PDB file of C-alpha atoms in Angstrom:
ATOM      1  CA  MET W   1     126.584  47.195  85.871  1.00  0.00           C
ATOM      2  CA  ASN W   2     125.679  47.135  89.577  1.00  0.00           C
ATOM      3  CA  LYS W   3     124.377  50.698  89.317  1.00  0.00           C
ATOM      4  CA  ALA W   4     122.097  49.668  86.432  1.00  0.00           C
ATOM      5  CA  LEU W   5     120.746  46.686  88.408  1.00  0.00           C
ATOM      6  CA  MET W   6     120.257  48.838  91.485  1.00  0.00           C
ATOM      7  CA  ALA W   7     118.406  51.492  89.446  1.00  0.00           C
ATOM      8  CA  ALA W   8     116.170  48.808  87.908  1.00  0.00           C
ATOM      9  CA  ALA W   9     115.413  47.383  91.362  1.00  0.00           C
ATOM     10  CA  VAL W  10     114.532  50.835  92.704  1.00  0.00           C
ATOM     11  CA  LEU W  11     112.240  51.503  89.719  1.00  0.00           C
ATOM     12  CA  ALA W  12     110.538  48.099  90.058  1.00  0.00           C
ATOM     13  CA  THR W  13     110.003  48.661  93.798  1.00  0.00           C
ATOM     14  CA  ALA W  14     108.606  52.147  93.184  1.00  0.00           C
ATOM     15  CA  PHE W  15     106.251  50.747  90.539  1.00  0.00           C
ATOM     16  CA  LEU W  16     104.979  47.959  92.800  1.00  0.00           C
ATOM     17  CA  VAL W  17     104.489  50.343  95.739  1.00  0.00           C
ATOM     18  CA  SER W  18     102.786  53.042  93.679  1.00  0.00           C
ATOM     19  CA  SER W  19     100.530  50.760  91.621  1.00  0.00           C
ATOM     20  CA  PRO W  20      97.989  50.010  94.402  1.00  0.00           C
ATOM     21  CA  ALA W  21      97.796  53.724  95.244  1.00  0.00           C
ATOM     22  CA  ALA W  22      97.279  54.596  91.586  1.00  0.00           C
ATOM     23  CA  ARG W  23      94.607  51.937  91.203  1.00  0.00           C
ATOM     24  CA  ALA W  24      92.817  53.211  94.312  1.00  0.00           C
ATOM     25  CA  GLN W  25      92.619  56.677  92.770  1.00  0.00           C
ATOM     26  CA  GLU W  26      91.195  55.472  89.449  1.00  0.00           C
ATOM     27  CA  ARG W  27      87.659  56.543  88.685  1.00  0.00           C
ATOM     28  CA  GLU W  28      85.000  54.075  89.728  1.00  0.00           C
ATOM     29  CA  LEU W  29      82.937  53.566  86.592  1.00  0.00           C
ATOM     30  CA  THR W  30      79.239  54.215  87.068  1.00  0.00           C
ATOM     31  CA  ARG W  31      76.365  54.688  84.676  1.00  0.00           C
ATOM     32  CA  GLU W  32      76.350  58.451  85.137  1.00  0.00           C
ATOM     33  CA  HIS W  33      77.533  60.568  82.216  1.00  0.00           C
ATOM     34  CA  ASP W  34      79.336  63.176  84.338  1.00  0.00           C
ATOM     35  CA  GLY W  35      82.738  63.979  82.867  1.00  0.00           C
ATOM     36  CA  SER W  36      82.203  62.059  79.645  1.00  0.00           C
ATOM     37  CA  LEU W  37      82.915  62.751  75.998  1.00  0.00           C
ATOM     38  CA  GLY W  38      80.949  60.581  73.595  1.00  0.00           C
ATOM     39  CA  ALA W  39      80.171  59.714  70.015  1.00  0.00           C
ATOM     40  CA  PHE W  40      76.771  58.548  68.816  1.00  0.00           C
ATOM     41  CA  ALA W  41      74.758  57.437  65.816  1.00  0.00           C
ATOM     42  CA  THR W  42      70.976  57.267  65.447  1.00  0.00           C
ATOM     43  CA  LEU W  43      68.657  55.782  62.873  1.00  0.00           C
ATOM     44  CA  GLY W  44      64.993  56.648  62.636  1.00  0.00           C
ATOM     45  CA  VAL W  45      61.881  57.577  60.733  1.00  0.00           C
ATOM     46  CA  GLU W  46      60.278  60.970  60.258  1.00  0.00           C
ATOM     47  CA  TYR W  47      57.167  62.365  58.660  1.00  0.00           C
ATOM     48  CA  SER W  48      57.930  65.829  57.303  1.00  0.00           C
ATOM     49  CA  SER W  49      56.218  68.612  55.434  1.00  0.00           C
ATOM     50  CA  ILE W  50      58.589  70.966  53.647  1.00  0.00           C
ATOM     51  CA  VAL W  51      57.783  74.032  51.566  1.00  0.00           C
ATOM     52  CA  VAL W  52      60.717  74.891  49.289  1.00  0.00           C
ATOM     53  CA  ALA W  53      60.597  78.556  48.257  1.00  0.00           C
ATOM     54  CA  ASP W  54      62.892  80.843  46.309  1.00  0.00           C
ATOM     55  CA  CYS W  55      62.655  83.731  48.783  1.00  0.00           C
ATOM     56  CA  PHE W  56      62.998  84.121  52.541  1.00  0.00           C
ATOM     57  CA  PHE W  57      59.659  83.545  54.340  1.00  0.00           C
ATOM     58  CA  CYS W  58      57.732  82.855  51.119  1.00  0.00           C
ATOM     59  CA  THR W  59      54.855  80.498  51.804  1.00  0.00           C
ATOM     60  CA  GLY W  60      53.478  79.877  48.336  1.00  0.00           C
ATOM     61  CA  SER W  61      53.558  81.066  44.750  1.00  0.00           C
ATOM     62  CA  SER W  62      53.080  84.822  44.642  1.00  0.00           C
ATOM     63  CA  VAL W  63      53.949  88.076  42.905  1.00  0.00           C
ATOM     64  CA  ASP W  64      55.661  90.686  45.070  1.00  0.00           C
ATOM     65  CA  ALA W  65      55.182  94.480  44.973  1.00  0.00           C
ATOM     66  CA  GLY W  66      57.931  94.799  42.344  1.00  0.00           C
ATOM     67  CA  GLY W  67      56.111  92.384  40.011  1.00  0.00           C
ATOM     68  CA  ALA W  68      58.556  89.502  40.564  1.00  0.00           C
ATOM     69  CA  TYR W  69      57.074  86.017  40.597  1.00  0.00           C
ATOM     70  CA  HIS W  70      58.081  83.736  43.501  1.00  0.00           C
ATOM     71  CA  SER W  71      57.337  80.031  43.435  1.00  0.00           C
ATOM     72  CA  ALA W  72      57.140  77.395  46.140  1.00  0.00           C
ATOM     73  CA  ARG W  73      56.645  73.649  46.108  1.00  0.00           C
ATOM     74  CA  THR W  74      55.638  71.283  48.898  1.00  0.00           C
ATOM     75  CA  ILE W  75      57.256  67.943  49.765  1.00  0.00           C
ATOM     76  CA  ASP W  76      55.290  65.758  52.209  1.00  0.00           C
ATOM     77  CA  GLY W  77      55.894  62.213  53.314  1.00  0.00           C
ATOM     78  CA  PRO W  78      57.902  59.728  55.356  1.00  0.00           C
ATOM     79  CA  ASP W  79      61.688  59.973  55.550  1.00  0.00           C
ATOM     80  CA  ALA W  80      64.527  57.823  56.872  1.00  0.00           C
ATOM     81  CA  ILE W  81      67.075  59.733  58.980  1.00  0.00           C
ATOM     82  CA  LEU W  82      70.639  59.033  60.080  1.00  0.00           C
ATOM     83  CA  ASP W  83      72.397  61.190  62.684  1.00  0.00           C
ATOM     84  CA  VAL W  84      76.063  61.103  63.691  1.00  0.00           C
ATOM     85  CA  GLY W  85      77.589  63.333  66.307  1.00  0.00           C
ATOM     86  CA  GLY W  86      79.312  63.900  69.597  1.00  0.00           C
ATOM     87  CA  THR W  87      78.380  64.642  73.204  1.00  0.00           C
ATOM     88  CA  MET W  88      80.093  66.443  76.059  1.00  0.00           C
ATOM     89  CA  ALA W  89      78.811  66.159  79.628  1.00  0.00           C
ATOM     90  CA  VAL W  90      78.401  69.420  81.544  1.00  0.00           C
ATOM     91  CA  GLY W  91      78.249  69.811  85.301  1.00  0.00           C
ATOM     92  CA  GLN W  92      77.347  67.094  87.775  1.00  0.00           C
ATOM     93  CA  ALA W  93      73.585  67.130  87.199  1.00  0.00           C
ATOM     94  CA  GLY W  94      73.145  64.713  84.282  1.00  0.00           C
ATOM     95  CA  GLY W  95      73.297  67.088  81.330  1.00  0.00           C
ATOM     96  CA  GLU W  96      75.243  67.052  78.076  1.00  0.00           C
ATOM     97  CA  PHE W  97      75.735  69.144  74.957  1.00  0.00           C
ATOM     98  CA  LEU W  98      75.197  67.460  71.592  1.00  0.00           C
ATOM     99  CA  LEU W  99      76.455  68.354  68.129  1.00  0.00           C
ATOM    100  CA  ARG W 100      74.969  66.290  65.304  1.00  0.00           C
ATOM    101  CA  ALA W 101      74.824  66.098  61.530  1.00  0.00           C
ATOM    102  CA  ARG W 102      71.729  64.604  59.901  1.00  0.00           C
ATOM    103  CA  LEU W 103      71.202  62.914  56.567  1.00  0.00           C
ATOM    104  CA  VAL W 104      67.614  62.493  55.339  1.00  0.00           C
ATOM    105  CA  PHE W 105      67.275  59.780  52.724  1.00  0.00           C
ATOM    106  CA  LEU W 106      64.841  57.337  51.055  1.00  0.00           C
ATOM    107  CA  SER W 107      62.363  60.114  50.280  1.00  0.00           C
ATOM    108  CA  PRO W 108      61.860  63.071  47.910  1.00  0.00           C
ATOM    109  CA  ALA W 109      62.861  65.331  50.851  1.00  0.00           C
ATOM    110  CA  LYS W 110      66.495  64.193  50.793  1.00  0.00           C
ATOM    111  CA  GLY W 111      68.484  66.631  52.834  1.00  0.00           C
ATOM    112  CA  ILE W 112      71.259  67.596  55.222  1.00  0.00           C
ATOM    113  CA  SER W 113      70.873  69.323  58.596  1.00  0.00           C
ATOM    114  CA  ALA W 114      73.030  70.284  61.599  1.00  0.00           C
ATOM    115  CA  PHE W 115      71.936  70.494  65.240  1.00  0.00           C
ATOM    116  CA  LEU W 116      73.441  71.957  68.410  1.00  0.00           C
ATOM    117  CA  GLY W 117      71.583  71.088  71.578  1.00  0.00           C
ATOM    118  CA  TYR W 118      71.342  70.148  75.222  1.00  0.00           C
ATOM    119  CA  ARG W 119      69.979  66.962  76.777  1.00  0.00           C
ATOM    120  CA  LYS W 120      69.022  66.663  80.478  1.00  0.00           C
ATOM    121  CA  TYR W 121      68.885  63.205  82.118  1.00  0.00           C
ATOM    122  CA  TRP W 122      67.020  61.988  85.182  1.00  0.00           C
ATOM    123  CA  GLY W 123      68.091  58.799  86.922  1.00  0.00           C
ATOM    124  CA  LYS W 124      71.411  57.391  88.103  1.00  0.00           C
ATOM    125  CA  ASP W 125      70.896  53.719  87.297  1.00  0.00           C
ATOM    126  CA  GLU W 126      71.000  52.029  83.925  1.00  0.00           C
ATOM    127  CA  PHE W 127      67.556  53.370  82.868  1.00  0.00           C
ATOM    128  CA  LYS W 128      67.082  57.113  82.500  1.00  0.00           C
ATOM    129  CA  THR W 129      64.556  59.527  81.042  1.00  0.00           C
ATOM    130  CA  PHE W 130      65.565  62.730  79.292  1.00  0.00           C
ATOM    131  CA  VAL W 131      64.381  65.850  77.504  1.00  0.00           C
ATOM    132  CA  ALA W 132      66.310  67.483  74.679  1.00  0.00           C
ATOM    133  CA  ALA W 133      66.288  70.859  72.957  1.00  0.00           C
ATOM    134  CA  ASP W 134      68.281  71.554  69.781  1.00  0.00           C
ATOM    135  CA  LEU W 135      68.832  74.498  67.469  1.00  0.00           C
ATOM    136  CA  MET W 136      68.573  73.347  63.860  1.00  0.00           C
ATOM    137  CA  VAL W 137      69.924  74.536  60.522  1.00  0.00           C
ATOM    138  CA  ASN W 138      68.489  72.698  57.527  1.00  0.00           C
ATOM    139  CA  PHE W 139      70.710  73.029  54.433  1.00  0.00           C
ATOM    140  CA  MET W 140      68.845  70.869  51.886  1.00  0.00           C
ATOM    141  CA  PRO W 141      66.357  70.669  50.190  1.00  0.00           C
ATOM    142  CA  THR W 142      65.907  74.257  51.411  1.00  0.00           C
ATOM    143  CA  VAL W 143      67.561  76.480  54.002  1.00  0.00           C
ATOM    144  CA  THR W 144      65.603  76.881  57.228  1.00  0.00           C
ATOM    145  CA  PHE W 145      66.480  77.779  60.824  1.00  0.00           C
ATOM    146  CA  GLY W 146      64.538  76.304  63.708  1.00  0.00           C
ATOM    147  CA  ALA W 147      64.347  74.052  66.728  1.00  0.00           C
ATOM    148  CA  ARG W 148      63.976  70.399  67.675  1.00  0.00           C
ATOM    149  CA  PRO W 149      62.384  69.574  71.059  1.00  0.00           C
ATOM    150  CA  GLY W 150      62.329  65.924  72.129  1.00  0.00           C
ATOM    151  CA  PHE W 151      62.038  63.432  74.982  1.00  0.00           C
ATOM    152  CA  GLY W 152      63.031  59.829  75.466  1.00  0.00           C
ATOM    153  CA  VAL W 153      64.296  56.871  77.478  1.00  0.00           C
ATOM    154  CA  ALA W 154      67.938  55.775  77.718  1.00  0.00           C
ATOM    155  CA  TRP W 155      69.442  52.414  78.686  1.00  0.00           C
ATOM    156  CA  ASP W 156      73.103  52.537  79.744  1.00  0.00           C
ATOM    157  CA  PHE W 157      73.932  48.843  79.496  1.00  0.00           C
ATOM    158  CA  SER W 158      77.562  49.508  80.514  1.00  0.00           C
ATOM    159  CA  PRO W 159      79.483  52.436  82.028  1.00  0.00           C
ATOM    160  CA  ILE W 160      80.791  53.399  78.570  1.00  0.00           C
ATOM    161  CA  MET W 161      77.929  52.418  76.221  1.00  0.00           C
ATOM    162  CA  GLY W 162      74.222  53.043  75.993  1.00  0.00           C
ATOM    163  CA  MET W 163      71.163  53.182  73.757  1.00  0.00           C
ATOM    164  CA  TRP W 164      68.098  55.396  73.653  1.00  0.00           C
ATOM    165  CA  ALA W 165      64.718  55.819  72.019  1.00  0.00           C
ATOM    166  CA  GLU W 166      63.512  59.361  71.369  1.00  0.00           C
ATOM    167  CA  ALA W 167      60.444  61.097  69.974  1.00  0.00           C
ATOM    168  CA  ALA W 168      60.920  64.644  68.711  1.00  0.00           C
ATOM    169  CA  GLY W 169      59.490  67.343  66.499  1.00  0.00           C
ATOM    170  CA  THR W 170      61.225  69.795  64.181  1.00  0.00           C
ATOM    171  CA  PHE W 171      60.134  73.147  62.862  1.00  0.00           C
ATOM    172  CA  GLY W 172      61.966  75.777  60.892  1.00  0.00           C
ATOM    173  CA  LEU W 173      61.483  78.908  58.811  1.00  0.00           C
ATOM    174  CA  GLY W 174      63.626  80.396  56.086  1.00  0.00           C
ATOM    175  CA  TRP W 175      63.432  79.866  52.327  1.00  0.00           C
ATOM    176  CA  GLY W 176      60.106  78.131  52.897  1.00  0.00           C
ATOM    177  CA  ARG W 177      59.277  76.190  56.046  1.00  0.00           C
ATOM    178  CA  ARG W 178      59.773  72.747  57.541  1.00  0.00           C
ATOM    179  CA  PHE W 179      57.758  70.710  60.057  1.00  0.00           C
ATOM    180  CA  GLY W 180      58.452  67.151  61.103  1.00  0.00           C
ATOM    181  CA  ALA W 181      57.743  64.454  63.685  1.00  0.00           C
ATOM    182  CA  GLU W 182      60.361  61.763  64.243  1.00  0.00           C
ATOM    183  CA  PHE W 183      61.215  58.628  66.196  1.00  0.00           C
ATOM    184  CA  THR W 184      64.861  57.543  66.505  1.00  0.00           C
ATOM    185  CA  ILE W 185      66.926  54.805  68.124  1.00  0.00           C
ATOM    186  CA  GLY W 186      70.456  55.834  69.106  1.00  0.00           C
ATOM    187  CA  PHE W 187      73.703  54.223  70.258  1.00  0.00           C
ATOM    188  CA  GLN W 188      76.335  56.118  72.268  1.00  0.00           C
ATOM    189  CA  ALA W 189      79.921  55.235  73.264  1.00  0.00           C
ATOM    190  CA  ARG W 190      81.525  57.351  76.004  1.00  0.00           C
ATOM    191  CA  SER W 191      84.998  58.091  77.338  1.00  0.00           C
ATOM    192  CA  TYR W 192      85.734  59.843  80.630  1.00  0.00           C
ATOM    193  CA  LEU W 193      88.548  62.103  79.451  1.00  0.00           C
ATOM    194  CA  LEU W 194      87.201  65.193  81.240  1.00  0.00           C
ATOM    195  CA  GLU W 195      87.665  63.725  84.731  1.00  0.00           C
TER     196      GLU W 195
END
């Protein structure tokens, strides 16, 4: 019994002695994204023009050299968009990779897209500016491949949470073509598992 009490006393003493040292080595939380993994959601509006075609790079109704008829239809108008995805900070210079899935709804151009991109931040305080560049694959209402450049302002209201406003454009080619201009508001939660 004495050995058990002595072992418990040694463990308690080791814990009390090591705790201040462990706390001193904990990461000081700042509003920088370095070393973070995050999840985000955005909601926004977009005006898009989509040509849905039944052949790759068709731009309108036509007859090809073999006599086959190819049709295309155009969908123009405002859309509502919802993005969900994840982020991973890279390096120590305020950059992160983003992977997102997009749902377009409340319009005739209902669709699904996926994006892989990079966002570069400037600023170390709670307000930052950024530019973003994404590669895009649009799956519905037609398949197109393209890009999404954007820029915006971010507000990190805590070390692990932030919001942003972003303006961006999209363009893609494939079975038809797609052009769009969008404005989104996003919310991000971060964890510092990489540090």
